[in-house]
């Protein structure tokens, strides 16, 4: 029966006053419903990636807040929802949220731990677009960028003025030139690496493929190795003046912000074939050799550790180090003793360069058998996971190489480039993985990369150099681009199956990361960001808006993003991307029956109002 105001008196009279009780009952129902919503708000389990559009704070403007409900999914903004993000202040042009010098005073000075990752809490997260420097323009293309970059893109003169005698870089007109100098290679990085190759023959034949450079400067060493088939992760901390990592990435050389301090580096164990320190000022012999133990962890069995600078060649160099020959000799003796206790042996030494090799098979040599929980260094107990590397404190102990991985040692594994297509032994410890799954993944990404190039013709040309695969499994996308003029930073979720060791075993590079936080890099450092299923995988933890703002921060103006997700997610991505001044097009996947869709976006180059 249709209810109307006009028939209320008649119904009340006919029911003998029963209608008079209907109003209190209705009020009780309304109060109970309201109370249940109130409790739901109190006991909510948290925000998710899907909560992209929230009541706008002063820094965020939203309009046309129309939403589309799905019976089995959370509420998402529809494609008609418009989001507008304001510009960050001009002094945010080199903003690095988790390594922000403005926040360093909040943390202690012990072992320079204030330079490690300290991300701002949610209330302090910025919801604005990081502006480019005044006069910014698209970077010089590779390979010319290896030797030159625009001054206005990285407008920092400190290295040029303070270290001009070391020839790291030289300002010439509207650009910087990188002559390949360094503190320990006054004759140029080429001559320095030539000497290193003479000491380590494996650098010439594909045995050595991946390298880590600690305290990288402007990454000239890593840049030179690229031409020799060796892929290097260059590492340096954020500082107030030098912007070393920003210079490296502007040149098109792989690099991340980082420091060996109290936390493990974001790499798995046995990742690198070689590690390098050229007067990187790391106190290797302090704290019981703790920093050396971290090098031991990330270096694969049979891998090489290269040191140039104090105390190597102290006989000829001590007078320039503000010390004495006796003190430097004592440091070298102490270093040799520590490395021997960690199952390294002195492999070669000449001039300013000393090379140690990690034991390829500690059990056979008997070295690791001598280590116990009370020796120095101690032997790690079974509860220590050597691959855990996300906010994990460094431990003063050694984990011996696993006996089940006979092909993990350098020399036993296939050489480069054969190792790229071979399923590594340790794929068997990754949940849900197998050699068959590896081959299927490889074939899948070859097809996908071919399709991407039809959708984005710039991929495979010199227009794209620095690439990040934001949610990889085995590095298949990077492997499919191996013949293109690009390098790829593979990111494996710190909350999913840790397959990063497989990525390194293939001869590729990458890091563990949590996309609920900012990445360890400067703004405007990547030409292409590739995202496959990230929002699907992390929608229960992270908020889409902040992930996309972080993508905007690290993407270069005129750079691209390939976002592969379901239509359900892409509609909200497109709405937020429009507010970030991106232009996007939705495209079909290579397999028409695939439920996923592809969003191809390009970031616009805009000039800050401030």
PDB file of N, CA, C and O in Angstrom, residues 463-525:
ATOM      1  N   UNK A 463      64.871   8.019 -26.459  1.00  0.00           N
ATOM      2  CA  UNK A 463      63.994   8.902 -25.689  1.00  0.00           C
ATOM      3  C   UNK A 463      63.751   8.370 -24.278  1.00  0.00           C
ATOM      4  O   UNK A 463      63.317   9.117 -23.398  1.00  0.00           O
ATOM      5  N   UNK A 464      63.989   7.085 -24.079  1.00  0.00           N
ATOM      6  CA  UNK A 464      63.777   6.460 -22.769  1.00  0.00           C
ATOM      7  C   UNK A 464      65.057   5.760 -22.347  1.00  0.00           C
ATOM      8  O   UNK A 464      65.558   4.889 -23.045  1.00  0.00           O
ATOM      9  N   UNK A 465      65.594   6.158 -21.202  1.00  0.00           N
ATOM     10  CA  UNK A 465      66.840   5.584 -20.700  1.00  0.00           C
ATOM     11  C   UNK A 465      66.656   4.920 -19.326  1.00  0.00           C
ATOM     12  O   UNK A 465      66.949   3.753 -19.138  1.00  0.00           O
ATOM     13  N   UNK A 466      66.183   5.683 -18.329  1.00  0.00           N
ATOM     14  CA  UNK A 466      66.026   5.172 -16.962  1.00  0.00           C
ATOM     15  C   UNK A 466      64.628   4.588 -16.805  1.00  0.00           C
ATOM     16  O   UNK A 466      63.637   5.308 -16.918  1.00  0.00           O
ATOM     17  N   UNK A 467      64.539   3.299 -16.517  1.00  0.00           N
ATOM     18  CA  UNK A 467      63.259   2.605 -16.433  1.00  0.00           C
ATOM     19  C   UNK A 467      63.137   1.936 -15.064  1.00  0.00           C
ATOM     20  O   UNK A 467      64.123   1.418 -14.527  1.00  0.00           O
ATOM     21  N   UNK A 468      61.924   1.943 -14.523  1.00  0.00           N
ATOM     22  CA  UNK A 468      61.666   1.220 -13.281  1.00  0.00           C
ATOM     23  C   UNK A 468      60.482   0.285 -13.476  1.00  0.00           C
ATOM     24  O   UNK A 468      59.434   0.698 -13.972  1.00  0.00           O
ATOM     25  N   UNK A 469      60.662  -0.987 -13.109  1.00  0.00           N
ATOM     26  CA  UNK A 469      59.565  -1.946 -13.053  1.00  0.00           C
ATOM     27  C   UNK A 469      59.140  -2.023 -11.593  1.00  0.00           C
ATOM     28  O   UNK A 469      59.822  -2.627 -10.770  1.00  0.00           O
ATOM     29  N   UNK A 470      57.996  -1.417 -11.269  1.00  0.00           N
ATOM     30  CA  UNK A 470      57.626  -1.148  -9.885  1.00  0.00           C
ATOM     31  C   UNK A 470      57.131  -2.373  -9.114  1.00  0.00           C
ATOM     32  O   UNK A 470      57.031  -2.315  -7.881  1.00  0.00           O
ATOM     33  N   UNK A 471      56.824  -3.448  -9.805  1.00  0.00           N
ATOM     34  CA  UNK A 471      56.264  -4.605  -9.105  1.00  0.00           C
ATOM     35  C   UNK A 471      56.614  -5.873  -9.866  1.00  0.00           C
ATOM     36  O   UNK A 471      55.753  -6.572 -10.370  1.00  0.00           O
ATOM     37  N   UNK A 472      57.897  -6.184  -9.918  1.00  0.00           N
ATOM     38  CA  UNK A 472      58.348  -7.312 -10.720  1.00  0.00           C
ATOM     39  C   UNK A 472      58.329  -8.601  -9.903  1.00  0.00           C
ATOM     40  O   UNK A 472      58.193  -8.594  -8.680  1.00  0.00           O
ATOM     41  N   UNK A 473      58.476  -9.713 -10.597  1.00  0.00           N
ATOM     42  CA  UNK A 473      58.613 -11.022  -9.953  1.00  0.00           C
ATOM     43  C   UNK A 473      60.005 -11.571 -10.230  1.00  0.00           C
ATOM     44  O   UNK A 473      60.832 -11.684  -9.328  1.00  0.00           O
ATOM     45  N   UNK A 474      60.286 -11.865 -11.497  1.00  0.00           N
ATOM     46  CA  UNK A 474      61.600 -12.396 -11.868  1.00  0.00           C
ATOM     47  C   UNK A 474      62.417 -11.432 -12.728  1.00  0.00           C
ATOM     48  O   UNK A 474      63.475 -11.810 -13.227  1.00  0.00           O
ATOM     49  N   UNK A 475      61.930 -10.209 -12.934  1.00  0.00           N
ATOM     50  CA  UNK A 475      62.644  -9.285 -13.810  1.00  0.00           C
ATOM     51  C   UNK A 475      62.376  -9.536 -15.277  1.00  0.00           C
ATOM     52  O   UNK A 475      63.200  -9.175 -16.126  1.00  0.00           O
ATOM     53  N   UNK A 476      61.219 -10.134 -15.600  1.00  0.00           N
ATOM     54  CA  UNK A 476      60.931 -10.484 -16.990  1.00  0.00           C
ATOM     55  C   UNK A 476      60.827  -9.290 -17.921  1.00  0.00           C
ATOM     56  O   UNK A 476      61.281  -9.352 -19.066  1.00  0.00           O
ATOM     57  N   UNK A 477      60.239  -8.198 -17.441  1.00  0.00           N
ATOM     58  CA  UNK A 477      60.131  -6.999 -18.275  1.00  0.00           C
ATOM     59  C   UNK A 477      61.517  -6.445 -18.586  1.00  0.00           C
ATOM     60  O   UNK A 477      61.821  -6.090 -19.725  1.00  0.00           O
ATOM     61  N   UNK A 478      62.392  -6.391 -17.588  1.00  0.00           N
ATOM     62  CA  UNK A 478      63.756  -5.908 -17.799  1.00  0.00           C
ATOM     63  C   UNK A 478      64.502  -6.815 -18.782  1.00  0.00           C
ATOM     64  O   UNK A 478      65.229  -6.339 -19.660  1.00  0.00           O
ATOM     65  N   UNK A 479      64.329  -8.112 -18.653  1.00  0.00           N
ATOM     66  CA  UNK A 479      65.011  -9.050 -19.551  1.00  0.00           C
ATOM     67  C   UNK A 479      64.555  -8.863 -20.992  1.00  0.00           C
ATOM     68  O   UNK A 479      65.353  -9.002 -21.929  1.00  0.00           O
ATOM     69  N   UNK A 480      63.275  -8.522 -21.182  1.00  0.00           N
ATOM     70  CA  UNK A 480      62.757  -8.346 -22.535  1.00  0.00           C
ATOM     71  C   UNK A 480      63.294  -7.087 -23.201  1.00  0.00           C
ATOM     72  O   UNK A 480      63.204  -6.943 -24.420  1.00  0.00           O
ATOM     73  N   UNK A 481      63.862  -6.161 -22.420  1.00  0.00           N
ATOM     74  CA  UNK A 481      64.398  -4.903 -22.961  1.00  0.00           C
ATOM     75  C   UNK A 481      65.918  -4.898 -22.995  1.00  0.00           C
ATOM     76  O   UNK A 481      66.520  -3.841 -23.193  1.00  0.00           O
ATOM     77  N   UNK A 482      66.547  -6.053 -22.806  1.00  0.00           N
ATOM     78  CA  UNK A 482      67.988  -6.105 -22.588  1.00  0.00           C
ATOM     79  C   UNK A 482      68.782  -5.581 -23.781  1.00  0.00           C
ATOM     80  O   UNK A 482      69.911  -5.094 -23.624  1.00  0.00           O
ATOM     81  N   UNK A 483      68.228  -5.619 -24.980  1.00  0.00           N
ATOM     82  CA  UNK A 483      68.941  -5.125 -26.162  1.00  0.00           C
ATOM     83  C   UNK A 483      68.645  -3.663 -26.462  1.00  0.00           C
ATOM     84  O   UNK A 483      69.203  -3.103 -27.411  1.00  0.00           O
ATOM     85  N   UNK A 484      67.779  -3.047 -25.682  1.00  0.00           N
ATOM     86  CA  UNK A 484      67.430  -1.643 -25.889  1.00  0.00           C
ATOM     87  C   UNK A 484      68.373  -0.749 -25.083  1.00  0.00           C
ATOM     88  O   UNK A 484      68.998  -1.196 -24.116  1.00  0.00           O
ATOM     89  N   UNK A 485      68.459   0.540 -25.442  1.00  0.00           N
ATOM     90  CA  UNK A 485      69.378   1.452 -24.724  1.00  0.00           C
ATOM     91  C   UNK A 485      68.809   1.920 -23.390  1.00  0.00           C
ATOM     92  O   UNK A 485      68.695   3.121 -23.122  1.00  0.00           O
ATOM     93  N   UNK A 486      68.421   0.975 -22.541  1.00  0.00           N
ATOM     94  CA  UNK A 486      67.817   1.287 -21.252  1.00  0.00           C
ATOM     95  C   UNK A 486      68.501   0.468 -20.165  1.00  0.00           C
ATOM     96  O   UNK A 486      69.174  -0.518 -20.435  1.00  0.00           O
ATOM     97  N   UNK A 487      68.318   0.882 -18.937  1.00  0.00           N
ATOM     98  CA  UNK A 487      68.577   0.031 -17.777  1.00  0.00           C
ATOM     99  C   UNK A 487      67.303   0.050 -16.939  1.00  0.00           C
ATOM    100  O   UNK A 487      66.546   1.026 -16.956  1.00  0.00           O
ATOM    101  N   UNK A 488      67.060  -1.024 -16.204  1.00  0.00           N
ATOM    102  CA  UNK A 488      65.812  -1.174 -15.459  1.00  0.00           C
ATOM    103  C   UNK A 488      66.106  -1.429 -13.986  1.00  0.00           C
ATOM    104  O   UNK A 488      66.869  -2.335 -13.644  1.00  0.00           O
ATOM    105  N   UNK A 489      65.477  -0.619 -13.126  1.00  0.00           N
ATOM    106  CA  UNK A 489      65.507  -0.870 -11.691  1.00  0.00           C
ATOM    107  C   UNK A 489      64.305  -1.744 -11.353  1.00  0.00           C
ATOM    108  O   UNK A 489      63.154  -1.303 -11.454  1.00  0.00           O
ATOM    109  N   UNK A 490      64.564  -2.990 -10.987  1.00  0.00           N
ATOM    110  CA  UNK A 490      63.498  -3.930 -10.647  1.00  0.00           C
ATOM    111  C   UNK A 490      63.153  -3.785  -9.165  1.00  0.00           C
ATOM    112  O   UNK A 490      64.035  -3.870  -8.308  1.00  0.00           O
ATOM    113  N   UNK A 491      61.888  -3.589  -8.859  1.00  0.00           N
ATOM    114  CA  UNK A 491      61.442  -3.423  -7.482  1.00  0.00           C
ATOM    115  C   UNK A 491      60.588  -4.625  -7.092  1.00  0.00           C
ATOM    116  O   UNK A 491      59.601  -4.939  -7.764  1.00  0.00           O
ATOM    117  N   UNK A 492      60.988  -5.296  -6.023  1.00  0.00           N
ATOM    118  CA  UNK A 492      60.250  -6.433  -5.479  1.00  0.00           C
ATOM    119  C   UNK A 492      59.654  -6.001  -4.142  1.00  0.00           C
ATOM    120  O   UNK A 492      60.362  -5.463  -3.283  1.00  0.00           O
ATOM    121  N   UNK A 493      58.355  -6.233  -3.967  1.00  0.00           N
ATOM    122  CA  UNK A 493      57.667  -5.799  -2.765  1.00  0.00           C
ATOM    123  C   UNK A 493      58.282  -6.422  -1.520  1.00  0.00           C
ATOM    124  O   UNK A 493      58.553  -7.629  -1.472  1.00  0.00           O
ATOM    125  N   UNK A 494      58.489  -5.598  -0.510  1.00  0.00           N
ATOM    126  CA  UNK A 494      59.023  -6.087   0.755  1.00  0.00           C
ATOM    127  C   UNK A 494      57.985  -6.870   1.537  1.00  0.00           C
ATOM    128  O   UNK A 494      58.305  -7.465   2.579  1.00  0.00           O
ATOM    129  N   UNK A 495      56.728  -6.893   1.058  1.00  0.00           N
ATOM    130  CA  UNK A 495      55.657  -7.614   1.744  1.00  0.00           C
ATOM    131  C   UNK A 495      55.160  -8.822   0.949  1.00  0.00           C
ATOM    132  O   UNK A 495      54.196  -9.455   1.344  1.00  0.00           O
ATOM    133  N   UNK A 496      55.820  -9.154  -0.145  1.00  0.00           N
ATOM    134  CA  UNK A 496      55.437 -10.310  -0.942  1.00  0.00           C
ATOM    135  C   UNK A 496      56.551 -11.334  -0.973  1.00  0.00           C
ATOM    136  O   UNK A 496      57.563 -11.211  -0.262  1.00  0.00           O
ATOM    137  N   UNK A 497      56.409 -12.379  -1.771  1.00  0.00           N
ATOM    138  CA  UNK A 497      57.481 -13.366  -1.924  1.00  0.00           C
ATOM    139  C   UNK A 497      58.763 -12.694  -2.399  1.00  0.00           C
ATOM    140  O   UNK A 497      58.745 -11.937  -3.377  1.00  0.00           O
ATOM    141  N   UNK A 498      59.850 -12.930  -1.715  1.00  0.00           N
ATOM    142  CA  UNK A 498      61.108 -12.245  -2.020  1.00  0.00           C
ATOM    143  C   UNK A 498      61.843 -12.960  -3.150  1.00  0.00           C
ATOM    144  O   UNK A 498      62.626 -13.878  -2.932  1.00  0.00           O
ATOM    145  N   UNK A 499      61.574 -12.537  -4.364  1.00  0.00           N
ATOM    146  CA  UNK A 499      62.198 -13.124  -5.549  1.00  0.00           C
ATOM    147  C   UNK A 499      63.362 -12.293  -6.058  1.00  0.00           C
ATOM    148  O   UNK A 499      63.867 -12.536  -7.166  1.00  0.00           O
ATOM    149  N   UNK A 500      63.822 -11.316  -5.271  1.00  0.00           N
ATOM    150  CA  UNK A 500      64.865 -10.419  -5.762  1.00  0.00           C
ATOM    151  C   UNK A 500      66.188 -11.148  -6.001  1.00  0.00           C
ATOM    152  O   UNK A 500      66.960 -10.766  -6.878  1.00  0.00           O
ATOM    153  N   UNK A 501      66.447 -12.203  -5.243  1.00  0.00           N
ATOM    154  CA  UNK A 501      67.655 -12.981  -5.497  1.00  0.00           C
ATOM    155  C   UNK A 501      67.668 -13.580  -6.883  1.00  0.00           C
ATOM    156  O   UNK A 501      68.724 -13.669  -7.532  1.00  0.00           O
ATOM    157  N   UNK A 502      66.512 -13.983  -7.378  1.00  0.00           N
ATOM    158  CA  UNK A 502      66.402 -14.528  -8.739  1.00  0.00           C
ATOM    159  C   UNK A 502      66.741 -13.443  -9.759  1.00  0.00           C
ATOM    160  O   UNK A 502      67.414 -13.701 -10.765  1.00  0.00           O
ATOM    161  N   UNK A 503      66.274 -12.220  -9.500  1.00  0.00           N
ATOM    162  CA  UNK A 503      66.571 -11.099 -10.400  1.00  0.00           C
ATOM    163  C   UNK A 503      68.078 -10.902 -10.524  1.00  0.00           C
ATOM    164  O   UNK A 503      68.616 -10.751 -11.626  1.00  0.00           O
ATOM    165  N   UNK A 504      68.783 -10.919  -9.386  1.00  0.00           N
ATOM    166  CA  UNK A 504      70.235 -10.736  -9.423  1.00  0.00           C
ATOM    167  C   UNK A 504      70.950 -11.936 -10.039  1.00  0.00           C
ATOM    168  O   UNK A 504      71.959 -11.774 -10.739  1.00  0.00           O
ATOM    169  N   UNK A 505      70.452 -13.137  -9.788  1.00  0.00           N
ATOM    170  CA  UNK A 505      71.079 -14.314 -10.394  1.00  0.00           C
ATOM    171  C   UNK A 505      71.014 -14.256 -11.919  1.00  0.00           C
ATOM    172  O   UNK A 505      71.861 -14.843 -12.602  1.00  0.00           O
ATOM    173  N   UNK A 506      70.022 -13.560 -12.450  1.00  0.00           N
ATOM    174  CA  UNK A 506      69.906 -13.419 -13.907  1.00  0.00           C
ATOM    175  C   UNK A 506      70.884 -12.382 -14.474  1.00  0.00           C
ATOM    176  O   UNK A 506      71.021 -12.260 -15.702  1.00  0.00           O
ATOM    177  N   UNK A 507      71.518 -11.601 -13.591  1.00  0.00           N
ATOM    178  CA  UNK A 507      72.404 -10.544 -14.060  1.00  0.00           C
ATOM    179  C   UNK A 507      71.710  -9.208 -14.168  1.00  0.00           C
ATOM    180  O   UNK A 507      72.200  -8.312 -14.872  1.00  0.00           O
ATOM    181  N   UNK A 508      70.578  -9.051 -13.467  1.00  0.00           N
ATOM    182  CA  UNK A 508      69.842  -7.792 -13.440  1.00  0.00           C
ATOM    183  C   UNK A 508      69.971  -7.177 -12.053  1.00  0.00           C
ATOM    184  O   UNK A 508      70.532  -7.796 -11.149  1.00  0.00           O
ATOM    185  N   UNK A 509      69.455  -5.954 -11.881  1.00  0.00           N
ATOM    186  CA  UNK A 509      69.583  -5.268 -10.597  1.00  0.00           C
ATOM    187  C   UNK A 509      68.206  -4.870 -10.083  1.00  0.00           C
ATOM    188  O   UNK A 509      67.227  -4.808 -10.845  1.00  0.00           O
ATOM    189  N   UNK A 510      68.114  -4.579  -8.782  1.00  0.00           N
ATOM    190  CA  UNK A 510      66.848  -4.163  -8.205  1.00  0.00           C
ATOM    191  C   UNK A 510      66.962  -3.970  -6.710  1.00  0.00           C
ATOM    192  O   UNK A 510      68.040  -4.134  -6.115  1.00  0.00           O
ATOM    193  N   UNK A 511      65.832  -3.629  -6.083  1.00  0.00           N
ATOM    194  CA  UNK A 511      65.780  -3.396  -4.645  1.00  0.00           C
ATOM    195  C   UNK A 511      64.475  -3.926  -4.097  1.00  0.00           C
ATOM    196  O   UNK A 511      63.487  -4.075  -4.815  1.00  0.00           O
ATOM    197  N   UNK A 512      64.459  -4.194  -2.793  1.00  0.00           N
ATOM    198  CA  UNK A 512      63.207  -4.397  -2.065  1.00  0.00           C
ATOM    199  C   UNK A 512      62.641  -3.030  -1.711  1.00  0.00           C
ATOM    200  O   UNK A 512      63.388  -2.098  -1.394  1.00  0.00           O
ATOM    201  N   UNK A 513      61.311  -2.914  -1.742  1.00  0.00           N
ATOM    202  CA  UNK A 513      60.689  -1.629  -1.413  1.00  0.00           C
ATOM    203  C   UNK A 513      59.233  -1.836  -1.027  1.00  0.00           C
ATOM    204  O   UNK A 513      58.597  -2.813  -1.452  1.00  0.00           O
ATOM    205  N   UNK A 514      58.728  -0.912  -0.237  1.00  0.00           N
ATOM    206  CA  UNK A 514      57.321  -0.869   0.152  1.00  0.00           C
ATOM    207  C   UNK A 514      56.715   0.395  -0.448  1.00  0.00           C
ATOM    208  O   UNK A 514      57.100   1.508  -0.068  1.00  0.00           O
ATOM    209  N   UNK A 515      55.763   0.236  -1.372  1.00  0.00           N
ATOM    210  CA  UNK A 515      55.208   1.391  -2.065  1.00  0.00           C
ATOM    211  C   UNK A 515      54.225   2.192  -1.227  1.00  0.00           C
ATOM    212  O   UNK A 515      53.660   3.182  -1.705  1.00  0.00           O
ATOM    213  N   UNK A 516      54.030   1.812   0.022  1.00  0.00           N
ATOM    214  CA  UNK A 516      53.317   2.705   0.951  1.00  0.00           C
ATOM    215  C   UNK A 516      54.233   3.843   1.382  1.00  0.00           C
ATOM    216  O   UNK A 516      53.795   4.764   2.075  1.00  0.00           O
ATOM    217  N   UNK A 517      55.508   3.778   1.015  1.00  0.00           N
ATOM    218  CA  UNK A 517      56.488   4.814   1.336  1.00  0.00           C
ATOM    219  C   UNK A 517      57.136   5.337   0.055  1.00  0.00           C
ATOM    220  O   UNK A 517      56.986   4.749  -1.016  1.00  0.00           O
ATOM    221  N   UNK A 518      57.854   6.427   0.203  1.00  0.00           N
ATOM    222  CA  UNK A 518      58.550   7.022  -0.941  1.00  0.00           C
ATOM    223  C   UNK A 518      59.783   6.199  -1.305  1.00  0.00           C
ATOM    224  O   UNK A 518      60.380   5.528  -0.461  1.00  0.00           O
ATOM    225  N   UNK A 519      60.162   6.251  -2.575  1.00  0.00           N
ATOM    226  CA  UNK A 519      61.333   5.526  -3.068  1.00  0.00           C
ATOM    227  C   UNK A 519      62.596   6.337  -2.764  1.00  0.00           C
ATOM    228  O   UNK A 519      62.564   7.561  -2.657  1.00  0.00           O
ATOM    229  N   UNK A 520      63.727   5.645  -2.650  1.00  0.00           N
ATOM    230  CA  UNK A 520      65.003   6.287  -2.289  1.00  0.00           C
ATOM    231  C   UNK A 520      65.686   6.882  -3.515  1.00  0.00           C
ATOM    232  O   UNK A 520      66.712   6.377  -3.987  1.00  0.00           O
ATOM    233  N   UNK A 521      65.113   7.949  -4.021  1.00  0.00           N
ATOM    234  CA  UNK A 521      65.702   8.649  -5.152  1.00  0.00           C
ATOM    235  C   UNK A 521      65.255  10.097  -5.143  1.00  0.00           C
ATOM    236  O   UNK A 521      64.347  10.485  -4.411  1.00  0.00           O
ATOM    237  N   UNK A 522      65.908  10.895  -5.981  1.00  0.00           N
ATOM    238  CA  UNK A 522      65.543  12.298  -6.141  1.00  0.00           C
ATOM    239  C   UNK A 522      64.339  12.428  -7.077  1.00  0.00           C
ATOM    240  O   UNK A 522      63.985  11.479  -7.787  1.00  0.00           O
ATOM    241  N   UNK A 523      63.732  13.616  -7.111  1.00  0.00           N
ATOM    242  CA  UNK A 523      62.678  13.847  -8.107  1.00  0.00           C
ATOM    243  C   UNK A 523      63.251  13.819  -9.533  1.00  0.00           C
ATOM    244  O   UNK A 523      64.446  14.033  -9.747  1.00  0.00           O
ATOM    245  N   UNK A 524      62.365  13.501 -10.490  1.00  0.00           N
ATOM    246  CA  UNK A 524      62.678  13.589 -11.928  1.00  0.00           C
ATOM    247  C   UNK A 524      63.869  12.701 -12.308  1.00  0.00           C
ATOM    248  O   UNK A 524      64.808  13.155 -12.954  1.00  0.00           O
ATOM    249  N   UNK A 525      63.826  11.436 -11.921  1.00  0.00           N
ATOM    250  CA  UNK A 525      64.971  10.564 -12.185  1.00  0.00           C
ATOM    251  C   UNK A 525      64.657   9.367 -13.086  1.00  0.00           C
ATOM    252  O   UNK A 525      65.570   8.619 -13.433  1.00  0.00           O
TER     253      UNK A 525
END
